[in-house]
XYZ file of C-alpha atoms in Angstrom:
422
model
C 0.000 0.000 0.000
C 1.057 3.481 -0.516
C 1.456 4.697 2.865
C -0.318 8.427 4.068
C 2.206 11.449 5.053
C 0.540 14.779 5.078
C -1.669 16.212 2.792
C -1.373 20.468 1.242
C -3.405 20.672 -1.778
C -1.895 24.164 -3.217
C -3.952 26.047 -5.630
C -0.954 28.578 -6.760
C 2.576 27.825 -7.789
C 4.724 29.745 -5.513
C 6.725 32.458 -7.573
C 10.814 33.236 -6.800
C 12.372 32.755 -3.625
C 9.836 32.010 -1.019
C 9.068 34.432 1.994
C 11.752 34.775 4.454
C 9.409 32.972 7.161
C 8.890 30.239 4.841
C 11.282 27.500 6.698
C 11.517 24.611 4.675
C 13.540 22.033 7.068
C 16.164 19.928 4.605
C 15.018 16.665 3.878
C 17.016 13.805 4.771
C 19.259 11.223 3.013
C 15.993 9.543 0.654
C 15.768 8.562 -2.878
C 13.667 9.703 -5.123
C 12.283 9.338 -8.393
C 9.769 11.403 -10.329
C 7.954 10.682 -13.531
C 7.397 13.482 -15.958
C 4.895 13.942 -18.537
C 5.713 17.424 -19.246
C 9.281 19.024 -20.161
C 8.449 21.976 -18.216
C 7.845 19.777 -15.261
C 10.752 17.875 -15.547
C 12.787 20.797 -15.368
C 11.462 21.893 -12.606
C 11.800 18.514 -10.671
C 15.526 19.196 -11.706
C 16.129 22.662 -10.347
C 14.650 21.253 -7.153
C 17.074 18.382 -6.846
C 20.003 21.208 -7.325
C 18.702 23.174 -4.350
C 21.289 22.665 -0.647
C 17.685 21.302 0.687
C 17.391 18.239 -0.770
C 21.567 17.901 -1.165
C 21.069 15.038 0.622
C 18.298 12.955 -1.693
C 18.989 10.850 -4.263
C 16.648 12.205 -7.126
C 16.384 9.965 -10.498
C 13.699 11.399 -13.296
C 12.211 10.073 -16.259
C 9.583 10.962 -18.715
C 5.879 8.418 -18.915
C 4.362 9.656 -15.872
C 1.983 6.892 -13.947
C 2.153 4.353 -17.148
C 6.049 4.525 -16.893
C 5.824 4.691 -13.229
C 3.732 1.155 -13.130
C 6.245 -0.613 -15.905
C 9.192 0.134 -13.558
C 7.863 -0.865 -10.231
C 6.530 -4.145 -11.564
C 10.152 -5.357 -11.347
C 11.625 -2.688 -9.343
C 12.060 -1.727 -5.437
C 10.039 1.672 -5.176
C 12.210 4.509 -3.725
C 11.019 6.417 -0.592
C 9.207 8.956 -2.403
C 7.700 8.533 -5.803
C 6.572 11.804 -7.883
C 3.881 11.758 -10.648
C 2.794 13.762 -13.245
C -1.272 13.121 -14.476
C -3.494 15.591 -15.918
C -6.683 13.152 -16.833
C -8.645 12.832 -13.644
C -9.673 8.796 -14.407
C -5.916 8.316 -15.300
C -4.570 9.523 -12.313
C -6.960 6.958 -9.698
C -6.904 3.930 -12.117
C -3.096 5.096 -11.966
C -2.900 4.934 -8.672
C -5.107 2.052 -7.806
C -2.520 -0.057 -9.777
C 0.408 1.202 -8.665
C -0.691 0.641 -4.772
C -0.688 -3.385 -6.439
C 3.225 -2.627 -6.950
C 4.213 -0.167 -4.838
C 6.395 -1.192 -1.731
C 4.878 -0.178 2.019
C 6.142 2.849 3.196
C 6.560 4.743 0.154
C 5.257 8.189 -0.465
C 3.584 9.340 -3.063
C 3.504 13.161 -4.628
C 1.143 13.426 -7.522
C 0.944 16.637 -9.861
C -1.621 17.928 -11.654
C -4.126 20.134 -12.983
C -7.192 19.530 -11.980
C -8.084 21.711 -9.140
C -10.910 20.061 -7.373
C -11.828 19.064 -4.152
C -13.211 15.882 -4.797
C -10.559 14.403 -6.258
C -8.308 15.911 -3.374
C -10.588 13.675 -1.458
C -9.660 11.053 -3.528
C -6.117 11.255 -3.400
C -6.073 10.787 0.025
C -8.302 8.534 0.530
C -6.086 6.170 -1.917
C -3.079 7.225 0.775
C -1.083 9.878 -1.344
C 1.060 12.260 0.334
C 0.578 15.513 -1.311
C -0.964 16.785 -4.464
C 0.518 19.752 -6.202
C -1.335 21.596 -8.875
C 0.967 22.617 -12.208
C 2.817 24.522 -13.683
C 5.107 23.661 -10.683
C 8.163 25.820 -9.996
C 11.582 24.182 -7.894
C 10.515 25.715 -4.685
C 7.304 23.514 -4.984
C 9.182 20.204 -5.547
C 11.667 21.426 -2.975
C 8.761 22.059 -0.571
C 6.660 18.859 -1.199
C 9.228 16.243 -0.955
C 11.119 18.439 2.097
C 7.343 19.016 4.081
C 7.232 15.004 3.858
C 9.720 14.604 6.566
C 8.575 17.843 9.019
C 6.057 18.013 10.503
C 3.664 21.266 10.051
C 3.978 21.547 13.862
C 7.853 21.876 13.739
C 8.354 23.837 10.649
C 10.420 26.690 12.672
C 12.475 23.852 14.250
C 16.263 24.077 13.196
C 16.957 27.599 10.916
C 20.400 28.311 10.564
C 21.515 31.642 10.176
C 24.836 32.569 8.981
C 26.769 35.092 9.653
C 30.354 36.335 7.701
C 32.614 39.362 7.485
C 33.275 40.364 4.037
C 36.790 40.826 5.591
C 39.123 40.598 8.878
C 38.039 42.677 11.300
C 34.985 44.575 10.569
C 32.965 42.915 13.782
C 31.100 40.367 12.282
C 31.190 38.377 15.087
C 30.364 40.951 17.652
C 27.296 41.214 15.288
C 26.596 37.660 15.152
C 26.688 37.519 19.068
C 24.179 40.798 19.740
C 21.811 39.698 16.826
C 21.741 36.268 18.538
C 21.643 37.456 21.977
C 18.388 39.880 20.794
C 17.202 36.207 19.003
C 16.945 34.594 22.397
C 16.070 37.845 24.472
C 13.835 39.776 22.530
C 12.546 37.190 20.306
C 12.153 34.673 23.307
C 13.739 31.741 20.281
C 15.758 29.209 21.957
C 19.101 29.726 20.225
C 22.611 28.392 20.243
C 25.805 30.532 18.676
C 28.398 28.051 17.240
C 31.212 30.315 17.184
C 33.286 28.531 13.952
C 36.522 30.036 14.815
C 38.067 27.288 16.448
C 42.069 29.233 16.489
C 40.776 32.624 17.396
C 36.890 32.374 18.396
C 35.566 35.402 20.447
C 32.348 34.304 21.646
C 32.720 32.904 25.130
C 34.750 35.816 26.012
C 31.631 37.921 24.455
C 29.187 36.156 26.617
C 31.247 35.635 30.087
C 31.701 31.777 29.376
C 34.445 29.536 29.897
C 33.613 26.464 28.958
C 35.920 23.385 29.326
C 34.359 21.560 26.094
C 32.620 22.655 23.004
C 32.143 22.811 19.238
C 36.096 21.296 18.810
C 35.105 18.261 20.939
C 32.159 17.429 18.280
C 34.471 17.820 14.998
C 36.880 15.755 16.456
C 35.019 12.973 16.972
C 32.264 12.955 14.742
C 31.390 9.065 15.569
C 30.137 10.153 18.714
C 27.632 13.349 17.560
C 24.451 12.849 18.787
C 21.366 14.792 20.772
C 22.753 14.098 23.964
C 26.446 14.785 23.268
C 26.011 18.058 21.789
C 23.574 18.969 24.858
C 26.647 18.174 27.002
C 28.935 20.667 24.633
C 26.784 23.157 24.973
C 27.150 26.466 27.638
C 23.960 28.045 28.961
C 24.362 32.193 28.577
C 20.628 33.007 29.379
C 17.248 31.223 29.471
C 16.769 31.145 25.760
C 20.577 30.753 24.501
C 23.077 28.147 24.701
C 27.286 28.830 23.406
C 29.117 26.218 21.567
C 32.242 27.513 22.349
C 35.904 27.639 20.635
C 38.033 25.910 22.339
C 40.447 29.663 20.988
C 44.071 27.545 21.513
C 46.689 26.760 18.920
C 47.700 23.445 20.306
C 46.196 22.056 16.965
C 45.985 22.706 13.051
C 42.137 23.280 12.742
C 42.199 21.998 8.759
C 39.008 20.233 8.251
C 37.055 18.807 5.226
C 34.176 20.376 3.391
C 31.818 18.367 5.459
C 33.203 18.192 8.546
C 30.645 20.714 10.488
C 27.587 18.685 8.734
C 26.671 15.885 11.780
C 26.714 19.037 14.298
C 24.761 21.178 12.414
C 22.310 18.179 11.420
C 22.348 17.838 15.222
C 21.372 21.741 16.330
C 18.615 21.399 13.778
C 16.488 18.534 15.879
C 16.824 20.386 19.010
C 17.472 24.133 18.339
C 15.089 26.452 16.489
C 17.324 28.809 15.800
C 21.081 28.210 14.842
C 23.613 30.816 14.696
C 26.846 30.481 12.811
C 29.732 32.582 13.810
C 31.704 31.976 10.678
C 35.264 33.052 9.978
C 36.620 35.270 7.385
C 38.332 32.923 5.057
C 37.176 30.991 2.123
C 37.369 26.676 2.484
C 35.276 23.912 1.204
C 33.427 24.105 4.556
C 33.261 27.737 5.022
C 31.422 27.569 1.845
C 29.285 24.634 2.426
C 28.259 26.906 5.729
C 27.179 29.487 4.102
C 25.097 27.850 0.977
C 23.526 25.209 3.613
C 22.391 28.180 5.832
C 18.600 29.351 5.717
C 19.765 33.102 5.726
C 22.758 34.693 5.504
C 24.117 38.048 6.920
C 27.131 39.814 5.723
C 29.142 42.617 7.965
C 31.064 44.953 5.885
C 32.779 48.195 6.740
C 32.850 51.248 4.387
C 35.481 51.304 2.223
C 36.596 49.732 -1.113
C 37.847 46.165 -0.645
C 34.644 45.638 2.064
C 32.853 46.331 -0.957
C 34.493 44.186 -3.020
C 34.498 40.947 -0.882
C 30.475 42.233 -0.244
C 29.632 42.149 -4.270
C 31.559 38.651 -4.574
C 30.335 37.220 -1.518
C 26.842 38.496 -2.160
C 26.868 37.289 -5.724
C 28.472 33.825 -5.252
C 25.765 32.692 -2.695
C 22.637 34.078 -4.621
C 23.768 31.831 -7.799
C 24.245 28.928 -5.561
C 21.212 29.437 -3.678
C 18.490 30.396 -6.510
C 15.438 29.334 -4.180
C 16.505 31.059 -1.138
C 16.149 34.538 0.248
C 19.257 36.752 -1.214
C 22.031 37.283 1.581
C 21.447 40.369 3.773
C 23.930 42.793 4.317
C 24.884 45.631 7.046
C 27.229 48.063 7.293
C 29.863 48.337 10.322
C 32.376 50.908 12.139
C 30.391 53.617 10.228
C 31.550 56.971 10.841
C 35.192 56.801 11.880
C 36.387 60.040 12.250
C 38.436 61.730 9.438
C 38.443 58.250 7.497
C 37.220 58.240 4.044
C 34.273 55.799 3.550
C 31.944 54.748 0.785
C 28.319 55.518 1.630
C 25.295 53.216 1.910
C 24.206 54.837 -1.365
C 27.325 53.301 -3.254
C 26.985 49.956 -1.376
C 23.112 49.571 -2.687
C 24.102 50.539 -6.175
C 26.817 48.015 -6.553
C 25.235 45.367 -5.032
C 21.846 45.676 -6.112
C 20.488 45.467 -3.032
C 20.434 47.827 0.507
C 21.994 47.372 3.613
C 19.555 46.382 6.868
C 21.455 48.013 8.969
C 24.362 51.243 9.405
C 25.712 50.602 12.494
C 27.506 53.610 14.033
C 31.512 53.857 15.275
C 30.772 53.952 18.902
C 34.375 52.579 20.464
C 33.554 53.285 23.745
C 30.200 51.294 23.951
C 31.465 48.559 21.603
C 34.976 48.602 23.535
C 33.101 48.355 27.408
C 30.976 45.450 26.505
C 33.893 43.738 24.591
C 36.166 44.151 28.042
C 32.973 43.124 30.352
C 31.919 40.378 28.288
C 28.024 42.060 28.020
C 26.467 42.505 24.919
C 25.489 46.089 24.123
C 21.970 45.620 25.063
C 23.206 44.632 28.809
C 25.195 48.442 28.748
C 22.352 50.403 27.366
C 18.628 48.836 26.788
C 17.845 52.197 25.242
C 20.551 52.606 22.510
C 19.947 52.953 19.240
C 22.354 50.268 18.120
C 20.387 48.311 20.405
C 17.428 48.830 18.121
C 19.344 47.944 15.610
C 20.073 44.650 17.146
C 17.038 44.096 17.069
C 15.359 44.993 13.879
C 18.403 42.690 12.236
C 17.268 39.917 14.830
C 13.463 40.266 13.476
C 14.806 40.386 9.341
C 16.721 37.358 9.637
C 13.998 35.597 11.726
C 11.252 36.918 9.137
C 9.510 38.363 11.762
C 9.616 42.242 10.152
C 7.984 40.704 6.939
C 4.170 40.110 6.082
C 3.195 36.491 6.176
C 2.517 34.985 2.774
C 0.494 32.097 3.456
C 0.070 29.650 0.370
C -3.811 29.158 -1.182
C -5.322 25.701 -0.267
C -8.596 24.026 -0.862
C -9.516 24.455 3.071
C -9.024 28.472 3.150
C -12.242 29.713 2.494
C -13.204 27.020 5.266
C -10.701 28.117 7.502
C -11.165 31.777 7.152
C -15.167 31.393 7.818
C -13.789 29.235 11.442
C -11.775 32.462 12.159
C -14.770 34.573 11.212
C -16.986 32.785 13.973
């Protein structure tokens, strides 16, 4: 039998990247294999397999739809998830009726098509399929489908990673990513952990008062033994709401890892932790990079002046290609306002990057400096400060909180708004 998973009817294909508060969780290490009737959907089913979600699946398509779909199975293991293209209403449940006869327990089924109609929603899931998708489809509907199969809708803001970068040495990115966290936790009331990435040189548990005798080195050192309850033990408690996994910041080792070397910790954080917060390093390695592209939003810290910009614009433009179905990276401006320092303005940032900053935050070396030597975060000095604020409002952007929610059409809203109505 084709076994039930969840059911989302959608009535409109989604359009671009999706709304920042749109957390699709990645789905995990599954094969799947869709069957086309349509170029157009095929390609689609394509550009989803590409996107850092499903980086994990195993995605095979071919052309035939259900009739090719039966052929296969008859001598054929089905995969974990089975995709299927059907426009004819009879075709797709005498389709499905005899692919049940083939179709190995367990297996989930996506159909897509173009009938819009409640009663053969009913159908569908009555015969046990997963989700039904109405065409044209675009990537971020595969990549939500077969992802939403493995989440539940209950747990959807379970395990976003945010990343954040300097576009070079020394502009306070990770001051940044420590406040913005710290307002996460605080204002946001998220339970949130910082993973300060700088193993050699990390600042964070001097930032936050903490001195912990194990953390994020212990886990990428012995990656046999990640699990739930070992990274609990890593982990250093800073307030209610957020946890440290420290640096161990010594140089009694060569910290050269391999591109996937942070992947069974951050799989980890996402089961437990609804919000993740990388403190990345400035430097560029196959797992820097793999950071960045497998984060659900990224910020970038840049001071004004020219090679800031530079590293911005390259930054900025590398992880937008290699994310197409994302959110673009954010990016904020640092140290603005030195004194007698020449500096490019927020005005030539937006032009050359396409795109504006979220935040200008101001040269203050006597706030920054205090809470640096205390180990408080700037909130903890002055509650009332505009850079505080600022904290904040970057907090709420990267969380999606600032933005309108975009909920998707389904065959139970008019139902569901008449329930709110009452």
């Amino acid at each position: 039998m084709i076994s039930y998973a969840r059911q989302n009817p959608q009535d409109e294909p989604a359009t671009g990247a999706p709304p920042a508060d749109d957390h699709i969780a990645p789905a995990p290490r599954v094969s799947v294999q869709a069957f086309c009737e349509t170029v157009e959907t095929a390609a689609a089913v394509q550009a989803g397999g590409e996107d850092r979600r499903l980086g994990k699946a195993h995605l095979k398509i071919q052309m035939g739809g259900m009739a090719a779909a039966i052929e296969a199975y008859r001598s054929a293991p089905t995969p974990n998830v089975i995709v299927l293209e059907s426009d004819v209403r009879t075709d797709i449940l005498a389709g499905l009726d005899q692919l049940a006869t083939v179709c190995d327990a367990g297996t989930r089924v996506v159909v897509i098509g173009r009938i819009n109609d409640v009663a053969l929603y009913r159908e569908l899931v009555r015969r046990g399929v997963s989700d039904y998708v109405i065409a044209p489809v675009t990537a971020i509907d595969v990549v939500r489908s077969i992802c939403n199969l493995f989440s539940a809708p209950e747990a959807k803001s379970v395990g976003r990673i945010v990343a954040i970068v300097g576009a070079k040495g020394g502009v306070g990115a990770s001051t940044i990513a420590h406040n913005v966290a710290w307002a996460i936790a605080r204002d946001l009331a998220m339970d949130s952990v910082v993973a300060d990435l700088d193993l050699a040189f990390g600042t964070a548990g001097l930032d936050y008062n903490q001195d912990p005798p194990q953390g994020i080195a212990d886990a990428v050192f012995s990656p046999d033994r990640v699990d739930t309850a070992f990274i609990d033990r890593l982990l250093s408690k800073c307030t209610d709401h957020l946890s440290l996994l420290a640096a161990p910041a010594t140089l009694e080792r060569v910290y050269d890892f391999g591109a996937e070397a942070f992947d069974s910790i951050f799989d980890t954080l996402r089961t437990t932790m609804p919000c993740i917060v990388l403190d990345v390093p400035h430097q560029w390695s196959g797992w820097t990079k793999r950071a960045l592209i497998g984060a659900d939003d990224i910020l970038i810290v840049a001071s004004p002046d020219l090679a800031n910009l530079r590293n911005t614009k390259n930054i900025y433009d590398l992880l937008k290609a290699a994310r197409p179905n994302d959110r673009a990276p954010l990016y904020c401006l640092n140290q603005v306002g030195v004194p007698k320092r020449p500096e490019i303005n927020a005005g030539e940032f937006a032009k050359a990057i396409e795109s504006q900053p979220i935040a200008a935050i101001p040269f203050d070396p006597q706030m920054f400096g205090s809470a640096a030597n205390n180990g408080q975060m700037i909130a903890e000095i002055s509650a009332s400060h505009r850079t505080t604020e600022m904290f904040l409002q970057m907090a709420q952007r990267l969380m999606g909180r600032s933005e309108s929610k975009k909920s998707r059409g389904s065959f139970l809203s008019p139902l569901i708004d008449k329930l709110r109505g009452k």
